[in-house]
Coordinates of C-alpha atoms in Angstrom, one line a residue:
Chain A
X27 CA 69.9 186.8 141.1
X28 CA 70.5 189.4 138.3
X29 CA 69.1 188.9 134.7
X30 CA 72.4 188.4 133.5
X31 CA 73.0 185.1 135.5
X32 CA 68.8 184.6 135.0
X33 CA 70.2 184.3 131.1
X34 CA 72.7 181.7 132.0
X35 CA 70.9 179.1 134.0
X36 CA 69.1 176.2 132.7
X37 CA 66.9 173.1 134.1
X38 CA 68.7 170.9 131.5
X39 CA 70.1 168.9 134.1
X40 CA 66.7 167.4 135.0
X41 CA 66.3 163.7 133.5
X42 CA 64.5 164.2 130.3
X43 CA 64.8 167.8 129.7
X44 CA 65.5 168.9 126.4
X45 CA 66.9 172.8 126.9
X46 CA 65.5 173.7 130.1
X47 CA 65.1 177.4 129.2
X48 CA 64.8 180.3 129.6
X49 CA 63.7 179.3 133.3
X50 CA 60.1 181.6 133.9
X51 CA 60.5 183.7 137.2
X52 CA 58.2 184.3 139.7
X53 CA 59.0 187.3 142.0
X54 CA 58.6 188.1 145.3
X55 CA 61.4 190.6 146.2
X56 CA 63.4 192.2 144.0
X57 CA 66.1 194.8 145.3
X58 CA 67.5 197.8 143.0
X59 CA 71.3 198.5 143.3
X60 CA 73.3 201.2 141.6
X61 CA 76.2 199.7 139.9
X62 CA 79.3 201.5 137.9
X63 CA 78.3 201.4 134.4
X64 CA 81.1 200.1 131.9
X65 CA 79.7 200.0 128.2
X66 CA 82.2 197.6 127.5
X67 CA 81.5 195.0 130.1
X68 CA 77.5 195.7 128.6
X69 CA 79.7 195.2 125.0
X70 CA 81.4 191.9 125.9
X71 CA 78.4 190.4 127.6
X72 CA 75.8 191.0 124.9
X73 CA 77.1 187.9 122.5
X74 CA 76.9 185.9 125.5
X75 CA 73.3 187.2 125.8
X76 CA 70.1 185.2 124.9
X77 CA 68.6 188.3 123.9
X78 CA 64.6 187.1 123.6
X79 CA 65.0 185.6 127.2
X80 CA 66.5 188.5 128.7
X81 CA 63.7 190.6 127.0
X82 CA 61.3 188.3 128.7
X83 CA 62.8 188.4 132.1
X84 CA 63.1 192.2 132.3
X85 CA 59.6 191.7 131.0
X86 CA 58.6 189.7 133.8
X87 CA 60.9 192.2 136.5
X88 CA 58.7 195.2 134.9
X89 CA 62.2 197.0 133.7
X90 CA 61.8 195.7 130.0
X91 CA 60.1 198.8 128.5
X92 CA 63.4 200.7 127.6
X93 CA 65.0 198.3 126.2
X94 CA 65.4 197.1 122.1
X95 CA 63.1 194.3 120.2
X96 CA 66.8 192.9 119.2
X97 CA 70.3 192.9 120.6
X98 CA 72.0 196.4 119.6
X99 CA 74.8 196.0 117.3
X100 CA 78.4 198.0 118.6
X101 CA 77.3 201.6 117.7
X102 CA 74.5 201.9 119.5
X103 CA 74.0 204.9 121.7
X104 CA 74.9 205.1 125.4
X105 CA 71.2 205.6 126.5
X106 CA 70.2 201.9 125.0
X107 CA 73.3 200.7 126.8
X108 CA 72.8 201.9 129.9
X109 CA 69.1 200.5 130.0
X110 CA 70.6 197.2 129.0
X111 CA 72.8 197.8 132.2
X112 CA 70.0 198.7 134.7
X113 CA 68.0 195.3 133.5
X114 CA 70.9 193.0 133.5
X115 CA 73.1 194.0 136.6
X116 CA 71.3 196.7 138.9
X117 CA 68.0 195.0 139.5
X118 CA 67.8 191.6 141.6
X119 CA 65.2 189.1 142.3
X120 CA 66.2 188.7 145.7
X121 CA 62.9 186.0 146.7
X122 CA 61.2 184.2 144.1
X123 CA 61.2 181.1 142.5
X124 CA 62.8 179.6 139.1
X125 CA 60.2 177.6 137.1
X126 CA 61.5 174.7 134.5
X127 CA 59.8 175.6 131.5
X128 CA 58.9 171.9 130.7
X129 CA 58.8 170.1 133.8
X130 CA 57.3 172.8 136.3
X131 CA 60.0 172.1 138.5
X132 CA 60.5 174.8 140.8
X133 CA 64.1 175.9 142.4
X134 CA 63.4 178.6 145.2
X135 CA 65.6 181.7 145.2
X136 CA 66.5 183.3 148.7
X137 CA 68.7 186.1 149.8
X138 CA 69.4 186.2 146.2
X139 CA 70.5 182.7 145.4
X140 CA 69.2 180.4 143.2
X141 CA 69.1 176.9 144.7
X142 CA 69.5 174.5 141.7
X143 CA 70.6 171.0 143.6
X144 CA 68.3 168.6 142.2
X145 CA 67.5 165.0 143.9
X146 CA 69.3 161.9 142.9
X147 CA 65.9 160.4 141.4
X148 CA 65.6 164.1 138.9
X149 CA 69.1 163.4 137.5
Chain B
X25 CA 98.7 187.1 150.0
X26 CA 99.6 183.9 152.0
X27 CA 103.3 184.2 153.1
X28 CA 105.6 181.4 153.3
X29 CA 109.1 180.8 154.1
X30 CA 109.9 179.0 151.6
X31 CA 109.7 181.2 148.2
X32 CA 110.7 184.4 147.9
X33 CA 108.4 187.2 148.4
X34 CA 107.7 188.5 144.9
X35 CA 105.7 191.7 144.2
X36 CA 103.2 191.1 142.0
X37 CA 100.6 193.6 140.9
X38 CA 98.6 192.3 143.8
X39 CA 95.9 190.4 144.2
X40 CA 94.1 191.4 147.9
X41 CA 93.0 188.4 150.3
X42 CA 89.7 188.9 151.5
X43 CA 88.5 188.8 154.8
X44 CA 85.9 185.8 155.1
X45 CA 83.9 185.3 158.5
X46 CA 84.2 181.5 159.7
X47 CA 80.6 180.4 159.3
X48 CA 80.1 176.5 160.9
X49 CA 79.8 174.2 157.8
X50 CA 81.6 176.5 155.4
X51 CA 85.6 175.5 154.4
X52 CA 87.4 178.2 156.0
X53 CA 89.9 179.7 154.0
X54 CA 93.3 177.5 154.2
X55 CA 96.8 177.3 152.6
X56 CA 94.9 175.6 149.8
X57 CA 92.7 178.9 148.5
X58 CA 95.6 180.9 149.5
X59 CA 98.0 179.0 146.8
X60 CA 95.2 178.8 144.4
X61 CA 94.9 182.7 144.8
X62 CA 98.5 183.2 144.5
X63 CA 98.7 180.8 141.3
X64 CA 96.1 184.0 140.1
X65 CA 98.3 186.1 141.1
X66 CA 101.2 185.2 139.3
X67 CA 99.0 184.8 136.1
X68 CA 97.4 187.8 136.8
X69 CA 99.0 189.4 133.4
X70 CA 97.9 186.6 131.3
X71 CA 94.7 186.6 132.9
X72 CA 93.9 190.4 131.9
X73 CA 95.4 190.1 128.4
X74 CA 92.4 187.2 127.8
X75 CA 90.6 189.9 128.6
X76 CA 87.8 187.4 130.7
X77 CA 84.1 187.7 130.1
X78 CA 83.3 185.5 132.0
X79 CA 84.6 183.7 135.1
X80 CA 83.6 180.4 136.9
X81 CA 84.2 179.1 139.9
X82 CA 82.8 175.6 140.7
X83 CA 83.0 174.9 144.6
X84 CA 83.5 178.9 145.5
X85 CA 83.3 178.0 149.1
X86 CA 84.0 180.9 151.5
X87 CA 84.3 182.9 148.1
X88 CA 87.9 184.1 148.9
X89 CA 88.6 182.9 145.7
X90 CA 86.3 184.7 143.5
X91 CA 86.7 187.6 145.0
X92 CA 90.0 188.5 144.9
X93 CA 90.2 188.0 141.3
X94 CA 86.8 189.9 140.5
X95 CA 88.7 193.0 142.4
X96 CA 91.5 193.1 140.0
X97 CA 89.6 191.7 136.9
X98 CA 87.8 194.4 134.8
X99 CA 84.3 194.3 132.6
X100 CA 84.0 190.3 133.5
X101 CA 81.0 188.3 134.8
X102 CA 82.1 186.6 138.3
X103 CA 79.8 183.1 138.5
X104 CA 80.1 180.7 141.6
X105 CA 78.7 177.4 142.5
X106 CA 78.3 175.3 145.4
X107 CA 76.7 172.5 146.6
X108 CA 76.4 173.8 149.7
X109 CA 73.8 177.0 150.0
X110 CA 75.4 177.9 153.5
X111 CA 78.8 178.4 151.1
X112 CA 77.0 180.1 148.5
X113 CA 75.4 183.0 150.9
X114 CA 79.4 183.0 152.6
X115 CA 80.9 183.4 148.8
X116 CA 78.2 186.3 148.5
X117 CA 78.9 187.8 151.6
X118 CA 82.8 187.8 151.2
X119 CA 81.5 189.2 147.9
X120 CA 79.6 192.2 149.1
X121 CA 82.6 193.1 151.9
X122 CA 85.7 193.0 149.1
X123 CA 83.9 194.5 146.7
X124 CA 82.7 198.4 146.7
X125 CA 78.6 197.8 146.0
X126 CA 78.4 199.7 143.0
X127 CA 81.1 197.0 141.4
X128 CA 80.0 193.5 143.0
X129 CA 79.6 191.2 140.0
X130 CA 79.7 187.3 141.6
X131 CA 76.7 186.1 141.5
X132 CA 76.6 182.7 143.8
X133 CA 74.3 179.6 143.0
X134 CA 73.3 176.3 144.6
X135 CA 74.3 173.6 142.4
X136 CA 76.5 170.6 141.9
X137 CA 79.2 171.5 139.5
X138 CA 78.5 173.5 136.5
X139 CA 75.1 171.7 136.0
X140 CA 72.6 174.7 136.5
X141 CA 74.2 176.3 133.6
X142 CA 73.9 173.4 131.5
X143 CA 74.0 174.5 127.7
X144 CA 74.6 177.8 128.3
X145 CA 78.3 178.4 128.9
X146 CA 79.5 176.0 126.5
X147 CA 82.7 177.4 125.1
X148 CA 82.2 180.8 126.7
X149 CA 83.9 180.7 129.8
X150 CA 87.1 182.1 129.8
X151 CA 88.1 181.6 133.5
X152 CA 87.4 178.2 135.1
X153 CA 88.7 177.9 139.0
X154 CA 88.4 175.0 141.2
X155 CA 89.8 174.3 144.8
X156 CA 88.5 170.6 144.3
X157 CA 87.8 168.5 147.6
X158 CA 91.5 166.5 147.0
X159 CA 91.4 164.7 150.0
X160 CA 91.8 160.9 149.4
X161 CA 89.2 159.5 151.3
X162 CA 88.2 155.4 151.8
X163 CA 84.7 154.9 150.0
X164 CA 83.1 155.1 153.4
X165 CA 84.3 158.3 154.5
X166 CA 83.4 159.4 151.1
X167 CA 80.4 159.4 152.1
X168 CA 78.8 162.8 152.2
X169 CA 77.5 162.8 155.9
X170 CA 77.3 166.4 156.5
X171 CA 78.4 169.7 154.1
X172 CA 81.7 170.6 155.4
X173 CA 83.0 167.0 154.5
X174 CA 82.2 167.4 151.1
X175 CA 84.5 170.3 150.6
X176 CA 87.3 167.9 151.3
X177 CA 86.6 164.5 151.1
X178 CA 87.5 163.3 147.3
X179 CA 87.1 159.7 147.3
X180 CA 90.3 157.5 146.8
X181 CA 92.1 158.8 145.1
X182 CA 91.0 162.5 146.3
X183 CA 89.9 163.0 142.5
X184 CA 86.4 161.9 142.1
X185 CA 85.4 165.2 142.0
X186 CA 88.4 165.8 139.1
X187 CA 87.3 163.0 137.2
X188 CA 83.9 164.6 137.0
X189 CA 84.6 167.7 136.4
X190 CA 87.4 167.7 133.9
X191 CA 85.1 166.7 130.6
X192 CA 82.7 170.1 131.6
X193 CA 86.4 171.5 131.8
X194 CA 86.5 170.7 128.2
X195 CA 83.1 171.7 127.1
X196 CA 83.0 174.9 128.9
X197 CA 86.3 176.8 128.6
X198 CA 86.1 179.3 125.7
X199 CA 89.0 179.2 123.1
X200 CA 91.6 181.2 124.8
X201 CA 89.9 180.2 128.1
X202 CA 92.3 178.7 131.2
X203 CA 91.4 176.3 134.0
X204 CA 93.3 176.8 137.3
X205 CA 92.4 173.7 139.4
X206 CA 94.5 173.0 142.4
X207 CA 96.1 169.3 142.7
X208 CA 97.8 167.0 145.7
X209 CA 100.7 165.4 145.2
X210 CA 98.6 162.2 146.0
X211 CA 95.9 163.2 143.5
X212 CA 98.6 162.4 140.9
X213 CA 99.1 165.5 138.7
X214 CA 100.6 163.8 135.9
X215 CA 97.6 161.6 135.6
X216 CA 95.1 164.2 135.7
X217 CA 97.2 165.9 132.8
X218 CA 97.1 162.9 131.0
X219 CA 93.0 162.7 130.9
X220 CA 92.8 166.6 130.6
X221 CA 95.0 166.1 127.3
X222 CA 92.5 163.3 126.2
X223 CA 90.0 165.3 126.4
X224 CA 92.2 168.2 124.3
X225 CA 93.4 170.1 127.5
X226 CA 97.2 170.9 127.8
X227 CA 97.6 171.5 131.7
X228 CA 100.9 173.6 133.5
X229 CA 101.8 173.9 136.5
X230 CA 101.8 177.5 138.0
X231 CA 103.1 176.7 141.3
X232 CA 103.4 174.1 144.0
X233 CA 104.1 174.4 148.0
X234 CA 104.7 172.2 150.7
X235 CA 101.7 173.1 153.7
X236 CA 102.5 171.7 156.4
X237 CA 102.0 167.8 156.0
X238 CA 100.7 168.6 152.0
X239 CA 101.9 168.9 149.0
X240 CA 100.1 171.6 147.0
X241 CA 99.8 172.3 143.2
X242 CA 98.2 174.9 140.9
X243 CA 98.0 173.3 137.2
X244 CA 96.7 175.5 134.9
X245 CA 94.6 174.1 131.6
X246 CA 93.7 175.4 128.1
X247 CA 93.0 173.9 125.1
X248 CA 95.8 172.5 123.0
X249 CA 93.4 172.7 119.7
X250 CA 93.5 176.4 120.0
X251 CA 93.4 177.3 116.2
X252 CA 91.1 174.3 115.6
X253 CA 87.9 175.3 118.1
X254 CA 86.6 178.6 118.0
X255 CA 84.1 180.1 119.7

């Protein structure tokens, strides 16, 4: 699980859950991968961002340092970018677990994928 | 590319098949994905001028799907769920092998639908996909027993699955944003249309094939209030 999908997954589903995020991570494994930097895939996906939980999650990952208190408007330099790049895409949580931010639930992420099925009686 | 007899070949700026490895309670790839990736295929120019950000599949499967369109779709987010994790680690696999490493972009979860992203992706997702389990099925065979079944067996109609999914359809789909969903004959496209429009979806077909004892469509869906909904 990269932080860009981390941004888009909620707990909302759960019976009684109001937003359901940002889900809080707790990592076991992560894995580092080199991957072709494109500023304008890292241009397209920043409105889709939620910037203060991605902050949070690279945060949590210990790659948050680099990057900007708020979402970098079109002209920003290449070096920003590219540290928004390395947070969101290169770095996985490969074991871990996703934590519902108001019920505790806990959905256990293996070889890189989040499990999110919930029981019948949780929906 | 899935060759038939029955159309003519047409050269497309193609879309690559990927290998998948059979893997015991994953759908293995079948005429089905094959005309949903060809229904891509032909699109593919459309598809490029949306210019996707991002893409969702909902019941990726083997990932066959996914894949080939994340190798000829640009600067795009590749999602994928499935209710079955055995599917999910497939999709990811068939991911990794089609896909150089520096470029891999599908990211695979477990979940039913589009609900672990509930919220999130409303009226961002410019690429829906679904290869639906169509198969009309009586209520008892319905019954999900074990995974593989549930990547075919529809319910009575073969739409139950449709039925549900068709209203996220609505909610998720950005603006511009399309919805290929593949249809048996005995699903009843026209029907499905006519709830997709109710819900302010204009579907068209992209193609249709007779498989062997099926009868295969690709409809694809956008949103008739265009200049009304922004997002």
């Amino acid at each position: 699980m990269k932080l860009l999908t981390h941004n888009m997954l909620t707990s909302k589903a759960i019976k009684g859950v109001q937003t359901g995020f940002p889900l809080n991570i707790v990592v076991k494994k992560t894995k580092t991968v080199e991957t072709e930097f494109s500023s304008e895939f890292i241009q397209r996906m920043l409105p889709k961002l939620d910037w203060p939980a991605f902050l949070k999650a690279a945060q949590t990952l210990g790659v948050g340092s680099q990057l900007p208190d708020s979402p970098p408007t079109e002209t920003t330099d290449e070096t920003v970018l590219r540290s928004i790049h390395h947070a969101l895409v290169e770095v996985e949580v490969i074991e871990g677990e996703l934590i519902c931010p108001e019920t505790e639930r806990k959905f256990p992420i293996s070889n890189g994928i989040p499990n999110m099925l919930l029981n019948e009686d949780e929906i | 590319m899935f060759l038939t007899t029955e159309e003519p070949r047409v050269e497309f700026d193609s879309m690559e098949t990927p290998r998948t490895s059979a893997v015991e309670s994953v759908y293995d790839p079948a005429e089905d994905s094959f005309l949903l990736i060809d229904a891509l295929e032909i699109d593919l120019d459309r598809i490029r001028e949306l210019k996707p950000s991002i893409c969702l599949e909902i019941g990726c499967g083997s990932g066959v799907v996914i894949s080939a369109l994340a190798k000829c779709v640009e600067n795009c987010t590749f999602l994928a769920t499935d209710v079955n994790p055995i599917a999910a680690e497939a999709a990811k696999f068939t991911a990794q092998r089609h896909l150089p490493e520096q470029k891999t972009c599908v990211q695979t979860a477990v979940a039913d639908l589009d609900s672990c992203f509930l919220g999130r992706l409303d009226s961002k997702v410019d690429l829906l996909v679904c290869n639906p389990p169509y198969v009309p099925t009586t209520e008892t065979e319905a019954l999900p027993d074990d995974a593989t079944k549930l990547a075919w067996a529809g319910g009575p109609q073969g739409t139950d699955l449709v039925k549900r999914l068709l209203p996220r359809a609505s909610e998720l789909l950005s603006h511009r944003g399309c919805f290929y969903l593949l249809l048996l004959k005995e699903n009843n496209p026209s029907d499905v249309c006519s709830e997709a429009r109710r819900l302010g979806l204009e579907g068209r077909k992209v193609i249709e094939r007779r498989c062997r004892n099926e009868h295969l469509f690709v409809y694809c869906f956008s949103r008739s209030d265009k200049t009304v909904k922004l997002a």
